[in-house]
């Protein structure tokens, strides 16, 4: 394996010709023994401690408190959206979907509605809002 060369870069650091790699950034030889069957996966020394810390944090906050907080956030967003004329095609205690006022369920498949949702999602993401554009609607998970 070549070390210090980013995937997709040749020995001189440049891109390969025609979108191809100048060199492969991994060994093509089979590893000895059963390791050849691990599909390239290696134990991640960070993953399990990170999961354990996340579970400790959930237990400290308690699932009930997390649910109540998420429910309050959704309730505020849903109230604002209704006041502004948005329709709420899907909502739960942790998830909200918003369609702009001119967007009926039938119109959700219109290309203009998909474009609006995607462009609005990107603009909100640029402002640090975690949102996605899906099927002509904005979706927000709390």
PDB file of C-alpha atoms in Angstrom:
ATOM      1  CA  UNK A   1       0.000   0.000   0.000  1.00  0.00           C
ATOM      2  CA  UNK A   2       1.280   3.440  -0.839  1.00  0.00           C
ATOM      3  CA  UNK A   3       1.183   5.768   2.120  1.00  0.00           C
ATOM      4  CA  UNK A   4       0.746   9.528   1.967  1.00  0.00           C
ATOM      5  CA  UNK A   5      -1.089   9.631  -1.352  1.00  0.00           C
ATOM      6  CA  UNK A   6      -4.754  10.609  -1.248  1.00  0.00           C
ATOM      7  CA  UNK A   7      -7.198   8.352  -3.116  1.00  0.00           C
ATOM      8  CA  UNK A   8      -7.654   9.569  -6.667  1.00  0.00           C
ATOM      9  CA  UNK A   9      -4.232  11.227  -6.777  1.00  0.00           C
ATOM     10  CA  UNK A  10      -1.236  10.030  -8.725  1.00  0.00           C
ATOM     11  CA  UNK A  11       2.321   9.809  -7.463  1.00  0.00           C
ATOM     12  CA  UNK A  12       2.804  13.493  -8.238  1.00  0.00           C
ATOM     13  CA  UNK A  13      -0.456  14.418  -6.475  1.00  0.00           C
ATOM     14  CA  UNK A  14      -2.300  15.156  -9.713  1.00  0.00           C
ATOM     15  CA  UNK A  15      -5.549  13.643 -10.934  1.00  0.00           C
ATOM     16  CA  UNK A  16      -5.445  10.649 -13.239  1.00  0.00           C
ATOM     17  CA  UNK A  17      -6.142  11.026 -16.937  1.00  0.00           C
ATOM     18  CA  UNK A  18      -9.800  10.852 -17.980  1.00  0.00           C
ATOM     19  CA  UNK A  19     -11.034  10.463 -14.408  1.00  0.00           C
ATOM     20  CA  UNK A  20      -8.933   7.321 -13.847  1.00  0.00           C
ATOM     21  CA  UNK A  21      -6.449   6.807 -11.052  1.00  0.00           C
ATOM     22  CA  UNK A  22      -2.770   6.895 -11.936  1.00  0.00           C
ATOM     23  CA  UNK A  23      -2.214   4.410  -9.138  1.00  0.00           C
ATOM     24  CA  UNK A  24      -4.381   2.354  -6.829  1.00  0.00           C
ATOM     25  CA  UNK A  25      -4.283   3.546  -3.192  1.00  0.00           C
ATOM     26  CA  UNK A  26      -4.714   0.050  -1.751  1.00  0.00           C
ATOM     27  CA  UNK A  27      -3.167  -3.401  -1.864  1.00  0.00           C
ATOM     28  CA  UNK A  28      -4.564  -5.658  -4.533  1.00  0.00           C
ATOM     29  CA  UNK A  29      -2.986  -8.786  -3.046  1.00  0.00           C
ATOM     30  CA  UNK A  30      -5.058 -11.070  -0.821  1.00  0.00           C
ATOM     31  CA  UNK A  31      -4.154 -10.894   2.854  1.00  0.00           C
ATOM     32  CA  UNK A  32      -3.121 -14.183   4.447  1.00  0.00           C
ATOM     33  CA  UNK A  33      -5.554 -16.239   6.515  1.00  0.00           C
ATOM     34  CA  UNK A  34      -9.160 -15.352   7.313  1.00  0.00           C
ATOM     35  CA  UNK A  35      -8.489 -11.590   7.269  1.00  0.00           C
ATOM     36  CA  UNK A  36      -9.035 -11.725   3.503  1.00  0.00           C
ATOM     37  CA  UNK A  37     -12.779 -12.139   4.225  1.00  0.00           C
ATOM     38  CA  UNK A  38     -13.222  -8.942   6.286  1.00  0.00           C
ATOM     39  CA  UNK A  39     -14.207  -6.922   3.185  1.00  0.00           C
ATOM     40  CA  UNK A  40     -11.707  -4.235   4.021  1.00  0.00           C
ATOM     41  CA  UNK A  41     -13.232  -3.572   7.415  1.00  0.00           C
ATOM     42  CA  UNK A  42     -11.015  -3.010  10.402  1.00  0.00           C
ATOM     43  CA  UNK A  43     -12.009  -2.620  14.044  1.00  0.00           C
ATOM     44  CA  UNK A  44     -12.524   1.046  14.836  1.00  0.00           C
ATOM     45  CA  UNK A  45     -11.054   1.851  18.263  1.00  0.00           C
ATOM     46  CA  UNK A  46     -13.180   5.004  18.483  1.00  0.00           C
ATOM     47  CA  UNK A  47     -16.577   3.617  17.477  1.00  0.00           C
ATOM     48  CA  UNK A  48     -17.492   1.527  20.532  1.00  0.00           C
ATOM     49  CA  UNK A  49     -16.289   4.079  23.111  1.00  0.00           C
ATOM     50  CA  UNK A  50     -18.249   6.737  21.212  1.00  0.00           C
ATOM     51  CA  UNK A  51     -21.398   4.580  21.241  1.00  0.00           C
ATOM     52  CA  UNK A  52     -20.926   3.859  24.951  1.00  0.00           C
ATOM     53  CA  UNK A  53     -20.542   7.583  25.748  1.00  0.00           C
ATOM     54  CA  UNK A  54     -23.630   8.396  23.674  1.00  0.00           C
ATOM     55  CA  UNK A  55     -25.672   5.810  25.570  1.00  0.00           C
ATOM     56  CA  UNK A  56     -24.395   7.173  28.899  1.00  0.00           C
ATOM     57  CA  UNK A  57     -25.490  10.665  27.826  1.00  0.00           C
ATOM     58  CA  UNK A  58     -28.962   9.418  26.839  1.00  0.00           C
ATOM     59  CA  UNK A  59     -29.329   7.702  30.213  1.00  0.00           C
ATOM     60  CA  UNK A  60     -28.170  10.869  32.003  1.00  0.00           C
ATOM     61  CA  UNK A  61     -30.650  13.064  30.118  1.00  0.00           C
ATOM     62  CA  UNK A  62     -33.297  10.277  30.201  1.00  0.00           C
ATOM     63  CA  UNK A  63     -35.320   9.243  27.157  1.00  0.00           C
ATOM     64  CA  UNK A  64     -38.417  10.901  28.661  1.00  0.00           C
ATOM     65  CA  UNK A  65     -36.675  14.282  28.956  1.00  0.00           C
ATOM     66  CA  UNK A  66     -35.269  13.990  25.433  1.00  0.00           C
ATOM     67  CA  UNK A  67     -38.768  13.198  24.127  1.00  0.00           C
ATOM     68  CA  UNK A  68     -40.324  16.142  25.985  1.00  0.00           C
ATOM     69  CA  UNK A  69     -37.671  18.550  24.702  1.00  0.00           C
ATOM     70  CA  UNK A  70     -38.016  17.302  21.128  1.00  0.00           C
ATOM     71  CA  UNK A  71     -41.807  17.500  21.359  1.00  0.00           C
ATOM     72  CA  UNK A  72     -41.600  21.128  22.530  1.00  0.00           C
ATOM     73  CA  UNK A  73     -39.267  22.049  19.662  1.00  0.00           C
ATOM     74  CA  UNK A  74     -41.598  20.434  17.124  1.00  0.00           C
ATOM     75  CA  UNK A  75     -44.649  22.123  18.644  1.00  0.00           C
ATOM     76  CA  UNK A  76     -43.010  25.567  18.275  1.00  0.00           C
ATOM     77  CA  UNK A  77     -42.001  24.913  14.671  1.00  0.00           C
ATOM     78  CA  UNK A  78     -45.421  23.475  13.767  1.00  0.00           C
ATOM     79  CA  UNK A  79     -47.268  26.437  15.331  1.00  0.00           C
ATOM     80  CA  UNK A  80     -45.081  28.902  13.421  1.00  0.00           C
ATOM     81  CA  UNK A  81     -45.520  26.961  10.160  1.00  0.00           C
ATOM     82  CA  UNK A  82     -49.325  26.885  10.474  1.00  0.00           C
ATOM     83  CA  UNK A  83     -49.371  30.621  11.271  1.00  0.00           C
ATOM     84  CA  UNK A  84     -47.284  31.315   8.138  1.00  0.00           C
ATOM     85  CA  UNK A  85     -49.620  29.210   5.961  1.00  0.00           C
ATOM     86  CA  UNK A  86     -47.417  26.161   5.457  1.00  0.00           C
ATOM     87  CA  UNK A  87     -49.081  22.790   5.310  1.00  0.00           C
ATOM     88  CA  UNK A  88     -47.727  20.013   7.496  1.00  0.00           C
ATOM     89  CA  UNK A  89     -47.955  16.780   5.493  1.00  0.00           C
ATOM     90  CA  UNK A  90     -46.185  14.770   8.173  1.00  0.00           C
ATOM     91  CA  UNK A  91     -45.432  15.463  11.788  1.00  0.00           C
ATOM     92  CA  UNK A  92     -44.490  13.489  14.858  1.00  0.00           C
ATOM     93  CA  UNK A  93     -42.944  14.420  18.170  1.00  0.00           C
ATOM     94  CA  UNK A  94     -39.501  14.551  16.592  1.00  0.00           C
ATOM     95  CA  UNK A  95     -40.070  15.133  12.873  1.00  0.00           C
ATOM     96  CA  UNK A  96     -41.794  17.861  10.863  1.00  0.00           C
ATOM     97  CA  UNK A  97     -42.482  18.113   7.153  1.00  0.00           C
ATOM     98  CA  UNK A  98     -43.409  21.492   5.631  1.00  0.00           C
ATOM     99  CA  UNK A  99     -44.939  22.278   2.257  1.00  0.00           C
ATOM    100  CA  UNK A 100     -45.131  25.871   1.122  1.00  0.00           C
ATOM    101  CA  UNK A 101     -48.642  27.313   1.085  1.00  0.00           C
ATOM    102  CA  UNK A 102     -49.048  26.933  -2.695  1.00  0.00           C
ATOM    103  CA  UNK A 103     -48.003  23.287  -2.601  1.00  0.00           C
ATOM    104  CA  UNK A 104     -50.869  20.817  -2.352  1.00  0.00           C
ATOM    105  CA  UNK A 105     -50.290  17.090  -2.021  1.00  0.00           C
ATOM    106  CA  UNK A 106     -51.040  16.698  -5.752  1.00  0.00           C
ATOM    107  CA  UNK A 107     -48.527  19.406  -6.671  1.00  0.00           C
ATOM    108  CA  UNK A 108     -45.747  17.812  -4.602  1.00  0.00           C
ATOM    109  CA  UNK A 109     -44.562  15.874  -7.625  1.00  0.00           C
ATOM    110  CA  UNK A 110     -44.202  19.035  -9.728  1.00  0.00           C
ATOM    111  CA  UNK A 111     -40.569  19.808 -10.622  1.00  0.00           C
ATOM    112  CA  UNK A 112     -40.952  23.389  -9.359  1.00  0.00           C
ATOM    113  CA  UNK A 113     -41.919  22.146  -5.895  1.00  0.00           C
ATOM    114  CA  UNK A 114     -38.961  19.767  -5.761  1.00  0.00           C
ATOM    115  CA  UNK A 115     -36.680  22.598  -6.854  1.00  0.00           C
ATOM    116  CA  UNK A 116     -38.129  24.937  -4.202  1.00  0.00           C
ATOM    117  CA  UNK A 117     -37.610  22.341  -1.470  1.00  0.00           C
ATOM    118  CA  UNK A 118     -34.023  21.624  -2.520  1.00  0.00           C
ATOM    119  CA  UNK A 119     -33.048  25.281  -2.931  1.00  0.00           C
ATOM    120  CA  UNK A 120     -34.672  26.275   0.357  1.00  0.00           C
ATOM    121  CA  UNK A 121     -32.976  23.380   2.144  1.00  0.00           C
ATOM    122  CA  UNK A 122     -29.567  24.419   0.798  1.00  0.00           C
ATOM    123  CA  UNK A 123     -30.146  28.045   1.831  1.00  0.00           C
ATOM    124  CA  UNK A 124     -31.165  26.989   5.336  1.00  0.00           C
ATOM    125  CA  UNK A 125     -28.208  24.599   5.601  1.00  0.00           C
ATOM    126  CA  UNK A 126     -25.912  27.516   4.760  1.00  0.00           C
ATOM    127  CA  UNK A 127     -27.379  29.237   7.840  1.00  0.00           C
ATOM    128  CA  UNK A 128     -26.672  26.197  10.027  1.00  0.00           C
ATOM    129  CA  UNK A 129     -30.201  24.749   9.986  1.00  0.00           C
ATOM    130  CA  UNK A 130     -30.332  20.962   9.701  1.00  0.00           C
ATOM    131  CA  UNK A 131     -33.050  20.383   7.123  1.00  0.00           C
ATOM    132  CA  UNK A 132     -33.608  18.362   3.965  1.00  0.00           C
ATOM    133  CA  UNK A 133     -35.693  18.852   0.831  1.00  0.00           C
ATOM    134  CA  UNK A 134     -37.729  15.746   0.067  1.00  0.00           C
ATOM    135  CA  UNK A 135     -40.568  15.246  -2.412  1.00  0.00           C
ATOM    136  CA  UNK A 136     -41.382  18.950  -2.605  1.00  0.00           C
ATOM    137  CA  UNK A 137     -41.355  19.427   1.174  1.00  0.00           C
ATOM    138  CA  UNK A 138     -38.832  20.499   3.781  1.00  0.00           C
ATOM    139  CA  UNK A 139     -38.144  17.982   6.504  1.00  0.00           C
ATOM    140  CA  UNK A 140     -36.669  18.735   9.905  1.00  0.00           C
ATOM    141  CA  UNK A 141     -35.752  16.236  12.603  1.00  0.00           C
ATOM    142  CA  UNK A 142     -35.287  17.481  16.161  1.00  0.00           C
TER     143      UNK A 142
END
